[in-house]
PDB file of C-alpha atoms and ligand atoms in Angstrom:
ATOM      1  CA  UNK A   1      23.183  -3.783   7.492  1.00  0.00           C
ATOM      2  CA  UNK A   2      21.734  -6.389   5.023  1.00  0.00           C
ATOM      3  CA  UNK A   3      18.856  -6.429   3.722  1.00  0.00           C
ATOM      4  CA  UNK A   4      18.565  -9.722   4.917  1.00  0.00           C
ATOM      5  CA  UNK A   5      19.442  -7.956   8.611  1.00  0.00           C
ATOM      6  CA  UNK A   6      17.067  -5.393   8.044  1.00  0.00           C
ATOM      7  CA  UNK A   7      14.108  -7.661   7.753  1.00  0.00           C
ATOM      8  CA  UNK A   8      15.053  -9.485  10.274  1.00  0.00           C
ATOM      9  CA  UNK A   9      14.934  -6.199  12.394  1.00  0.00           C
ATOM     10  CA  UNK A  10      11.826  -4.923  11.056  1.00  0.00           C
ATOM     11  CA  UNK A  11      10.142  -8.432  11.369  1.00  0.00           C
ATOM     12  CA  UNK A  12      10.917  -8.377  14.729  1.00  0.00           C
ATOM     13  CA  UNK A  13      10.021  -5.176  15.779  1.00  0.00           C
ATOM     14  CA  UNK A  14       6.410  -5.877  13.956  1.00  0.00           C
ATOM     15  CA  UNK A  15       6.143  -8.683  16.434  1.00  0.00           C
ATOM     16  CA  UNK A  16       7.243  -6.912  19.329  1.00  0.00           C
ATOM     17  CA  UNK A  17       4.446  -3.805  18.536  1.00  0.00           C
ATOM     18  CA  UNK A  18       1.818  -6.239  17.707  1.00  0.00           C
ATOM     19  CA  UNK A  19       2.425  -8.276  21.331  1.00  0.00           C
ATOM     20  CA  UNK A  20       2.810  -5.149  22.690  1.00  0.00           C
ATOM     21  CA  UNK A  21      -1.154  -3.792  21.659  1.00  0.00           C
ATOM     22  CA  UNK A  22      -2.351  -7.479  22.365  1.00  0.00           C
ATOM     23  CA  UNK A  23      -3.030  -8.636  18.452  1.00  0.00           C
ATOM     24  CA  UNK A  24      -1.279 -11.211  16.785  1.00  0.00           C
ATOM     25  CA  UNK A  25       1.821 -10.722  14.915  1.00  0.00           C
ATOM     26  CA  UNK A  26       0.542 -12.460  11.888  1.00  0.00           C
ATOM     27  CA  UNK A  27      -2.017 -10.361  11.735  1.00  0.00           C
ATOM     28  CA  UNK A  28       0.425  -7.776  10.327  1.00  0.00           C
ATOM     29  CA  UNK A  29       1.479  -7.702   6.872  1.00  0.00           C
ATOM     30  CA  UNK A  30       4.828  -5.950   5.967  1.00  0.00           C
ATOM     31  CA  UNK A  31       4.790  -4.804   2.527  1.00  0.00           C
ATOM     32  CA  UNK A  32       8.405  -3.765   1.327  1.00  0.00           C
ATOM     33  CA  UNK A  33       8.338  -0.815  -0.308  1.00  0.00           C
ATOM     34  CA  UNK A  34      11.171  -1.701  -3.085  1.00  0.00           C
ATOM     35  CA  UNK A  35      10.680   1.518  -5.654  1.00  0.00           C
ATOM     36  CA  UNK A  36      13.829   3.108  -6.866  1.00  0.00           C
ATOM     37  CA  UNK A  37      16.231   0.221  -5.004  1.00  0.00           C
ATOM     38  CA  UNK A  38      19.137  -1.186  -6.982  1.00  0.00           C
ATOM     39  CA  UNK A  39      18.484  -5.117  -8.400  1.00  0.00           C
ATOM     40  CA  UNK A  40      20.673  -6.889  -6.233  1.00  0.00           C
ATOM     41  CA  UNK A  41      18.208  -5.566  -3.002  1.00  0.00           C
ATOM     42  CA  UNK A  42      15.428  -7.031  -4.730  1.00  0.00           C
ATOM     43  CA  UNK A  43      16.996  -9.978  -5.090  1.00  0.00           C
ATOM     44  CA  UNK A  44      18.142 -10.227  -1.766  1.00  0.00           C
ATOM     45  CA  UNK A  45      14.954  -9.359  -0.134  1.00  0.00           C
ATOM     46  CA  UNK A  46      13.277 -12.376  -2.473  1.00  0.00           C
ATOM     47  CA  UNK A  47      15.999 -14.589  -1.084  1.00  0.00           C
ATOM     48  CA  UNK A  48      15.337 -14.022   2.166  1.00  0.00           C
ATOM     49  CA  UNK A  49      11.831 -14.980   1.736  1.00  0.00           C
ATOM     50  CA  UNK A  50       9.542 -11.238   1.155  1.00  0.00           C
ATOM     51  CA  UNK A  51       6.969 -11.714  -1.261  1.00  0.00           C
ATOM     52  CA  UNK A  52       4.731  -8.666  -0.587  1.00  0.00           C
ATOM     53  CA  UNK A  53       6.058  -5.637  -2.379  1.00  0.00           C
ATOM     54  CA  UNK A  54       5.093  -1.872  -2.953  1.00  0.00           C
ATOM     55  CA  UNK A  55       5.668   0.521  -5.941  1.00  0.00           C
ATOM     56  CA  UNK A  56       4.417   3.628  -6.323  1.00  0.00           C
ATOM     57  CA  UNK A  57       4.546   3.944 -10.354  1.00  0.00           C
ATOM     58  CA  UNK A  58       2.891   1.297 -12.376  1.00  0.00           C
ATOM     59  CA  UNK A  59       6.290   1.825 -15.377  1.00  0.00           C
ATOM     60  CA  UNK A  60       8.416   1.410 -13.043  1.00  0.00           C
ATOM     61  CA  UNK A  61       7.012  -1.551 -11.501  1.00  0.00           C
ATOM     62  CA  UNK A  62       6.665  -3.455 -14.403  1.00  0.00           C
ATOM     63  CA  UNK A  63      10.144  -2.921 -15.574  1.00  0.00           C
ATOM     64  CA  UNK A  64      10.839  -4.840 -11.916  1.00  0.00           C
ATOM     65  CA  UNK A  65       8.522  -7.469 -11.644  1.00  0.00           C
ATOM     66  CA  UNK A  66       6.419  -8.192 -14.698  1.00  0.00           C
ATOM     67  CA  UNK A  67       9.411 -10.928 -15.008  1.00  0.00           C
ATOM     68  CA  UNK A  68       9.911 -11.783 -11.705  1.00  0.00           C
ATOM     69  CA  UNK A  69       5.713 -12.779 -11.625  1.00  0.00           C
ATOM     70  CA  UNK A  70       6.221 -16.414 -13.259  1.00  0.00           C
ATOM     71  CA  UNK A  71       9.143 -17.461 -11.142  1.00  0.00           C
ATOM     72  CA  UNK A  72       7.445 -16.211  -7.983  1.00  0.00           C
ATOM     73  CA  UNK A  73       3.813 -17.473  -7.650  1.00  0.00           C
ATOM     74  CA  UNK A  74       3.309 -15.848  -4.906  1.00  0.00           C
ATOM     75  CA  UNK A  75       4.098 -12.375  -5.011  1.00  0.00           C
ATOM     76  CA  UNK A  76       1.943  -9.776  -3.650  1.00  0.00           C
ATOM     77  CA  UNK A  77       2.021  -6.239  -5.472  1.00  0.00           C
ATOM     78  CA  UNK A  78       0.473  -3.058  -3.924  1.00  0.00           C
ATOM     79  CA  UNK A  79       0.573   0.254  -5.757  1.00  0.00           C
ATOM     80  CA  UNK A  80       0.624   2.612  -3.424  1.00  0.00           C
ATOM     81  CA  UNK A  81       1.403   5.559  -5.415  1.00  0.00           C
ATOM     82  CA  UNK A  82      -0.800   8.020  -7.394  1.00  0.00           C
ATOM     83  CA  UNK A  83      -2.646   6.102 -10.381  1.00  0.00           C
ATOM     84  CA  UNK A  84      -3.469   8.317 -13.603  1.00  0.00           C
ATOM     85  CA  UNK A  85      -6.137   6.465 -15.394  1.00  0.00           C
ATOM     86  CA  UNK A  86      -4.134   6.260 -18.352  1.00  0.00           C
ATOM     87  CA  UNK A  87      -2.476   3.396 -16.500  1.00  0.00           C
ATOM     88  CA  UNK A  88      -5.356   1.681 -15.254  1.00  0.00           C
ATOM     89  CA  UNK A  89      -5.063  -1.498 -17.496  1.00  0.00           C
ATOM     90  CA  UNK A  90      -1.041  -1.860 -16.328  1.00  0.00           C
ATOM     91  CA  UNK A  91      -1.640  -1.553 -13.056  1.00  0.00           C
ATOM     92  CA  UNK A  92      -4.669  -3.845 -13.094  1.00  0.00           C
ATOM     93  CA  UNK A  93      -2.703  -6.756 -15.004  1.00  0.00           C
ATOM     94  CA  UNK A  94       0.501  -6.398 -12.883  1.00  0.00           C
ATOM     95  CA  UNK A  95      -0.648  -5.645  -9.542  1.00  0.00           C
ATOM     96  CA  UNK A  96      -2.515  -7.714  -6.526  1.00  0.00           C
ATOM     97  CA  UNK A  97      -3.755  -4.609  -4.821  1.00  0.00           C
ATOM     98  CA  UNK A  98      -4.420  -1.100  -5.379  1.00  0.00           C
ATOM     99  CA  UNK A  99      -4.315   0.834  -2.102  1.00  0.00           C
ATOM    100  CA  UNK A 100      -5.056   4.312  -4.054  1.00  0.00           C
ATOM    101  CA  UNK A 101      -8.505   4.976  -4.879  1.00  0.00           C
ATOM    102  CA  UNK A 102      -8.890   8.252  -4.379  1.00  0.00           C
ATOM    103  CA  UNK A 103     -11.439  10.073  -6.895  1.00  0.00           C
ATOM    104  CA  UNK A 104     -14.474   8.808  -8.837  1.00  0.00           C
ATOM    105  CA  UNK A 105     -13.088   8.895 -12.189  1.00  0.00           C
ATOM    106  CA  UNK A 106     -10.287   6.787 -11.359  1.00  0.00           C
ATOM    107  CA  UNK A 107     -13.095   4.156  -9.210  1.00  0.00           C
ATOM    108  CA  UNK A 108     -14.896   4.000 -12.632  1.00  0.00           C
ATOM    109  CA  UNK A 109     -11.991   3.221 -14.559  1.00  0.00           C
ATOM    110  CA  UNK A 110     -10.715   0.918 -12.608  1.00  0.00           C
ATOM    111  CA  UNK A 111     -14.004  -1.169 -12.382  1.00  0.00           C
ATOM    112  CA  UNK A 112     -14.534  -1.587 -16.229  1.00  0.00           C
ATOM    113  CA  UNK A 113     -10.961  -2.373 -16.550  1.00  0.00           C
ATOM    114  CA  UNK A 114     -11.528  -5.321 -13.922  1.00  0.00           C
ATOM    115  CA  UNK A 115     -14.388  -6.480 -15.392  1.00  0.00           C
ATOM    116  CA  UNK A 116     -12.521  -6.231 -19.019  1.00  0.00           C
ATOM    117  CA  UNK A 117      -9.551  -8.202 -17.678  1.00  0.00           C
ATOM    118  CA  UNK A 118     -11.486 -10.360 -15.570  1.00  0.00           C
ATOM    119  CA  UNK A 119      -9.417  -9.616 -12.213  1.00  0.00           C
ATOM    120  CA  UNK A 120     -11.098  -7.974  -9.594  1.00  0.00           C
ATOM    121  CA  UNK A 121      -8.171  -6.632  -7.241  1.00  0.00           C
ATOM    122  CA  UNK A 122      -8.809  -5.530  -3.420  1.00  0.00           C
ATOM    123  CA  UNK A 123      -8.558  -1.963  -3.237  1.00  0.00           C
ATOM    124  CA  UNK A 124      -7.740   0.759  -0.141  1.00  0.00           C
ATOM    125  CA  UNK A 125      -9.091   4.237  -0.309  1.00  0.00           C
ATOM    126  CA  UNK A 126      -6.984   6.721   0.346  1.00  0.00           C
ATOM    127  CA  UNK A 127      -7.891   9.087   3.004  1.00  0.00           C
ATOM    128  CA  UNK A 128      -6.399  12.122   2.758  1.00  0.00           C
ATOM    129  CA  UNK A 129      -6.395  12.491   6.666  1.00  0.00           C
ATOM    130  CA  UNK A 130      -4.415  16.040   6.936  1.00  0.00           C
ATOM    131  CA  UNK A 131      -6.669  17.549   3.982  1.00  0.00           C
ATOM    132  CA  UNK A 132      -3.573  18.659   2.808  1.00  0.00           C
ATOM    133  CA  UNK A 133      -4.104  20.509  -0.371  1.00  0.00           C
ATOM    134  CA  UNK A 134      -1.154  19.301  -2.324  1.00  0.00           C
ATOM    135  CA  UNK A 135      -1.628  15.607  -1.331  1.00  0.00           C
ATOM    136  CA  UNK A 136      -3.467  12.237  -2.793  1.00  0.00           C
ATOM    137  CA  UNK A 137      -6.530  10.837  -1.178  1.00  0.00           C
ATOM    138  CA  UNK A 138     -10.424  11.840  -0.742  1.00  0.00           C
ATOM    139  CA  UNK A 139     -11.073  14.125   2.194  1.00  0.00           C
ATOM    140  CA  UNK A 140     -12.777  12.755   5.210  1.00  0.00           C
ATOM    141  CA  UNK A 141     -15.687  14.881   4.946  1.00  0.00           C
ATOM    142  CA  UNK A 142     -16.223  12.770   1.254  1.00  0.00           C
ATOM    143  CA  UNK A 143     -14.997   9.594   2.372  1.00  0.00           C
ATOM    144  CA  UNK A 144     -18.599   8.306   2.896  1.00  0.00           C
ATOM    145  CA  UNK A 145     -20.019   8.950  -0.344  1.00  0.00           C
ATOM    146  CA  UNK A 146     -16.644   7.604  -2.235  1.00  0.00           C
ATOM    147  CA  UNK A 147     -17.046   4.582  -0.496  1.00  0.00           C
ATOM    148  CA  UNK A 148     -20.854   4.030  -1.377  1.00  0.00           C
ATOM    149  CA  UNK A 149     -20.027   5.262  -5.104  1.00  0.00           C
ATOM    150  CA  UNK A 150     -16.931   2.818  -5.308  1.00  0.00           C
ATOM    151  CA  UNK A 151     -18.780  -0.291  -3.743  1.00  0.00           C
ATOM    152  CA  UNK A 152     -22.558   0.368  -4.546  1.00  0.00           C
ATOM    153  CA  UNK A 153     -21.986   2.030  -8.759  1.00  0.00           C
ATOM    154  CA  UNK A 154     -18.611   0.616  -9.508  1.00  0.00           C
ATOM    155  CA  UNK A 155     -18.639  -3.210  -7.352  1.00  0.00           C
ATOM    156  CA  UNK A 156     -15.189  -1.812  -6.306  1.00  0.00           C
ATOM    157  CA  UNK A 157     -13.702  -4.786  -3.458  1.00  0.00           C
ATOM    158  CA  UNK A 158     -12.798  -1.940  -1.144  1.00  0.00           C
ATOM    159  CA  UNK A 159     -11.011  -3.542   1.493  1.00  0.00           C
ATOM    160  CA  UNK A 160      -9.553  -0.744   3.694  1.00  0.00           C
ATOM    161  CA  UNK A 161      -8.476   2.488   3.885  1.00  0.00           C
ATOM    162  CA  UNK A 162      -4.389   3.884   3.540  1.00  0.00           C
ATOM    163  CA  UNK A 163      -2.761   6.931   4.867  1.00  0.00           C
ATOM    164  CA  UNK A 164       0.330   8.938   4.391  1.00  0.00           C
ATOM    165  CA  UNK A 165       0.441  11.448   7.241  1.00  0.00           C
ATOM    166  CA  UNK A 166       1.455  15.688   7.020  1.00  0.00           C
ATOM    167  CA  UNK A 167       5.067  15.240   7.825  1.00  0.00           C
ATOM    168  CA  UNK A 168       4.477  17.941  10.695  1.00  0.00           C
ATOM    169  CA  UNK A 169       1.663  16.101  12.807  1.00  0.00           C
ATOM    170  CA  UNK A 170       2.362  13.497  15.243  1.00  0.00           C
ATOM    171  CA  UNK A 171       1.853  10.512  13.165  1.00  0.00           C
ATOM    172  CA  UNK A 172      -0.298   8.745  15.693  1.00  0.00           C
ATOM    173  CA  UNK A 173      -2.775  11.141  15.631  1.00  0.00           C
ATOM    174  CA  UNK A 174      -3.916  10.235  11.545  1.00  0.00           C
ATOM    175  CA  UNK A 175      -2.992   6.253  12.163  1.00  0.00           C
ATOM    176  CA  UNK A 176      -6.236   7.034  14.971  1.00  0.00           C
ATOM    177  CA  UNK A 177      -8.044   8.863  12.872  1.00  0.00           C
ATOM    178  CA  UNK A 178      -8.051   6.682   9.993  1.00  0.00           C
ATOM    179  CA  UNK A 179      -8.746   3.622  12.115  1.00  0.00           C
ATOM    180  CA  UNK A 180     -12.033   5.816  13.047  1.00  0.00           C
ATOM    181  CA  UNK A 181     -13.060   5.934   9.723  1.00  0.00           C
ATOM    182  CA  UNK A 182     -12.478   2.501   8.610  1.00  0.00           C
ATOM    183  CA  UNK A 183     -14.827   1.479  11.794  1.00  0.00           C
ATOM    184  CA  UNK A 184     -17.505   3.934  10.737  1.00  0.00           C
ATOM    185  CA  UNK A 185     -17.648   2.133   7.586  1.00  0.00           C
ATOM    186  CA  UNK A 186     -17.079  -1.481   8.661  1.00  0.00           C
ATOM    187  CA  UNK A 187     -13.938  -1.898   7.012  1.00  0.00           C
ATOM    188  CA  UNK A 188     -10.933  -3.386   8.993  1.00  0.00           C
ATOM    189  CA  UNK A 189      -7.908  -3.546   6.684  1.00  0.00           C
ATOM    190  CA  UNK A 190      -5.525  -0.270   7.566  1.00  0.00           C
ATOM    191  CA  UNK A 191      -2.136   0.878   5.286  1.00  0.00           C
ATOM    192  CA  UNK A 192      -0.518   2.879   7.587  1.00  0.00           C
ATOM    193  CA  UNK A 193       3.227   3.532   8.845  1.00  0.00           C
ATOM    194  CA  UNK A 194       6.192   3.832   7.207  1.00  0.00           C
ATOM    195  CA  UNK A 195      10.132   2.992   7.882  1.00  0.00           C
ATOM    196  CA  UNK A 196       9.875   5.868  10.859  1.00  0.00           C
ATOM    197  CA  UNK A 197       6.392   5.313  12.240  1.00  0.00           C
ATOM    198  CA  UNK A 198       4.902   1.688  11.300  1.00  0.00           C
ATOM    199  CA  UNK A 199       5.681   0.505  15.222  1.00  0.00           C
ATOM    200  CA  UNK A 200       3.167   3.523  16.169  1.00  0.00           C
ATOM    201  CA  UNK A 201       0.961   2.410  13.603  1.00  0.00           C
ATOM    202  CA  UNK A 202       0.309  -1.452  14.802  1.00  0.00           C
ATOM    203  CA  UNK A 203      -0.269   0.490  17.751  1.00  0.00           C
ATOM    204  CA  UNK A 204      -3.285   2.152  16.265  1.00  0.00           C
ATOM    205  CA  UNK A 205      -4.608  -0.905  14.347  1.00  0.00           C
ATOM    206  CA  UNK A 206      -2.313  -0.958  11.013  1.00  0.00           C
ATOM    207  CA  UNK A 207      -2.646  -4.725   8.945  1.00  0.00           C
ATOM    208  CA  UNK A 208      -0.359  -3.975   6.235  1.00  0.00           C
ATOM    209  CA  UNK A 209       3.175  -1.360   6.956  1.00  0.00           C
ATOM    210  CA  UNK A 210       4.838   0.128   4.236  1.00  0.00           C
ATOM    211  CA  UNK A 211       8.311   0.361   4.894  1.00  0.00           C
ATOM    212  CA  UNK A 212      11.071   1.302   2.555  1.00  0.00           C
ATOM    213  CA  UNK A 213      13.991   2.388   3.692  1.00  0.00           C
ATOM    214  CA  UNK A 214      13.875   0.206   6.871  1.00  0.00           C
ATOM    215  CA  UNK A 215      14.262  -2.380   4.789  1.00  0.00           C
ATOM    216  CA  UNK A 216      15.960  -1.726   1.798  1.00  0.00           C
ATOM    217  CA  UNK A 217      18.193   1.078   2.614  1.00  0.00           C
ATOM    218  CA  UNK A 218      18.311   4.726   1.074  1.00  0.00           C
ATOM    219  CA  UNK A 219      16.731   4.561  -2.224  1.00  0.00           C
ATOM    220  CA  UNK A 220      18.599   5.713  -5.244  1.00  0.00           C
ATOM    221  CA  UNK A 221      17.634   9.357  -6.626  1.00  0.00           C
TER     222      UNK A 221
HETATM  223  C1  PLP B   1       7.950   5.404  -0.394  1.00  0.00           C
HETATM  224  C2  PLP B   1       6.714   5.107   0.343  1.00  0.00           C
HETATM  225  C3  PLP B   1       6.754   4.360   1.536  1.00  0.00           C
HETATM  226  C4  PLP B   1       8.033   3.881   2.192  1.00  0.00           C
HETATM  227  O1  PLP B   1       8.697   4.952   2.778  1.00  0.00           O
HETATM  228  P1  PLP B   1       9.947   4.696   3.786  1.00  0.00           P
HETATM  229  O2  PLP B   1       9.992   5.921   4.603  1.00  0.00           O
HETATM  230  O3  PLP B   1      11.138   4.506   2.920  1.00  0.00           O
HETATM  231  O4  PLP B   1       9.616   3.496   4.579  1.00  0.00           O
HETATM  232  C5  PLP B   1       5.543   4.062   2.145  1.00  0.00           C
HETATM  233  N1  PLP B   1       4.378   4.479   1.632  1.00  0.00           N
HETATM  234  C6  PLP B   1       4.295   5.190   0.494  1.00  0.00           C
HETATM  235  C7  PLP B   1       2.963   5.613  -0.015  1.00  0.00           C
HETATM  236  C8  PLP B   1       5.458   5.541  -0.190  1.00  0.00           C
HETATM  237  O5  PLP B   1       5.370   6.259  -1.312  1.00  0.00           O
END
């Protein structure tokens, strides 16, 4: 299928889960996750109308869109991969949001650079829902205290929170979970699901679904 197709597809099948849980499908955002996709996807995905993108290395992303940014107003760029804060001042020049935040070194970085450059970008923590050893995001049991350090020391716009869940776990299970904590805090924005699970996750409360392949196809290796 197209990638036109595709997004068709997905669109529709955001609608159906959003209907389906009783919330308005505009209330969903579907972020196209384009890293590691050939050119002529992008293009066709910005022809058929997407403007709200994902990348999960700042490089990488800039290479695609730094351009792209002054013939499309109104793009929308998450990161939504790992940020080293060696990369801070990239990623806070080219991107719209960074869904992320995961340790207090990177919060503090990331505030001076916003105050430096004058942009102060929405940001998701990432909750680390499986405490999965090998795997971004703050632990649940240190969410709280992140979330007072990155709002109350660092003026951080925390928005949300983002998930990737353990491969092995039912995926609904962390989309719940992470809805749980965002509630305990007051926050209502939620990154969760992916091309195999984001119908689950409107389900459970997602605003924003990453999906990839769903709509771009296998990426390139
Ligand atoms: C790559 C990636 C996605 C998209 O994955 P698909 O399975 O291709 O939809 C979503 N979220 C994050 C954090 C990713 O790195």
């Amino acid at each position: 299928m197209s990638v036109l197709e595709n997004l068709k597809d997905v669109r529709q099948k955001i609608e159906n889960a959003a209907k389906a849980s009783g919330r308005s499908p505009s209330a969903v955002a579907l972020i196209a996750v384009s890293k590691m996709q050939p050119e002529a996807k992008i293009e066709e995905a910005l022809a058929a109308g997407q403007r709200v993108f994902g990348e999960n290395r700042v490089q990488e992303a800039q290479t695609r869109w730094a351009q792209r940014r002054a013939e499309f107003s109104d793009l929308r760029l998450h990161l939504i991969g790992p940020l080293q804060t060696n990369k801070v001042k990239e990623a806070v020049a080219l991107f719209d949001v960074i869904e992320t935040l995961d340790r207090e070194k990177l919060a503090r970085a990331l505030s001076l650079e916003m105050k430096k450059q004058g942009r102060f970008l929405p940001c998701f923590i990432q909750v680390n829902t499986g405490d999965e050893p090998q795997k971004a995001g703050i632990s649940p049991v240190d969410l709280k205290a992140f979330y007072g350090f990155c709002v109350e020391e660092c003026g951080l716009d925390v928005r949300g929170l983002m998930c990737i869940p353990p491969v092995e776990d039912p995926p609904a299970l962390h989309f719940c979970l992470l809805r749980q904590y965002a509630a305990a805090l007051g926050l209502t924005d939620l990154s969760m699901g992916m091309s195999a699970d984001f119908e689950k996750a409107i389900g459970a409360g997602a605003n924003f679904v990453r999906v990839g392949s769903g709509v771009f196809g296998d990426r390139l290796v």
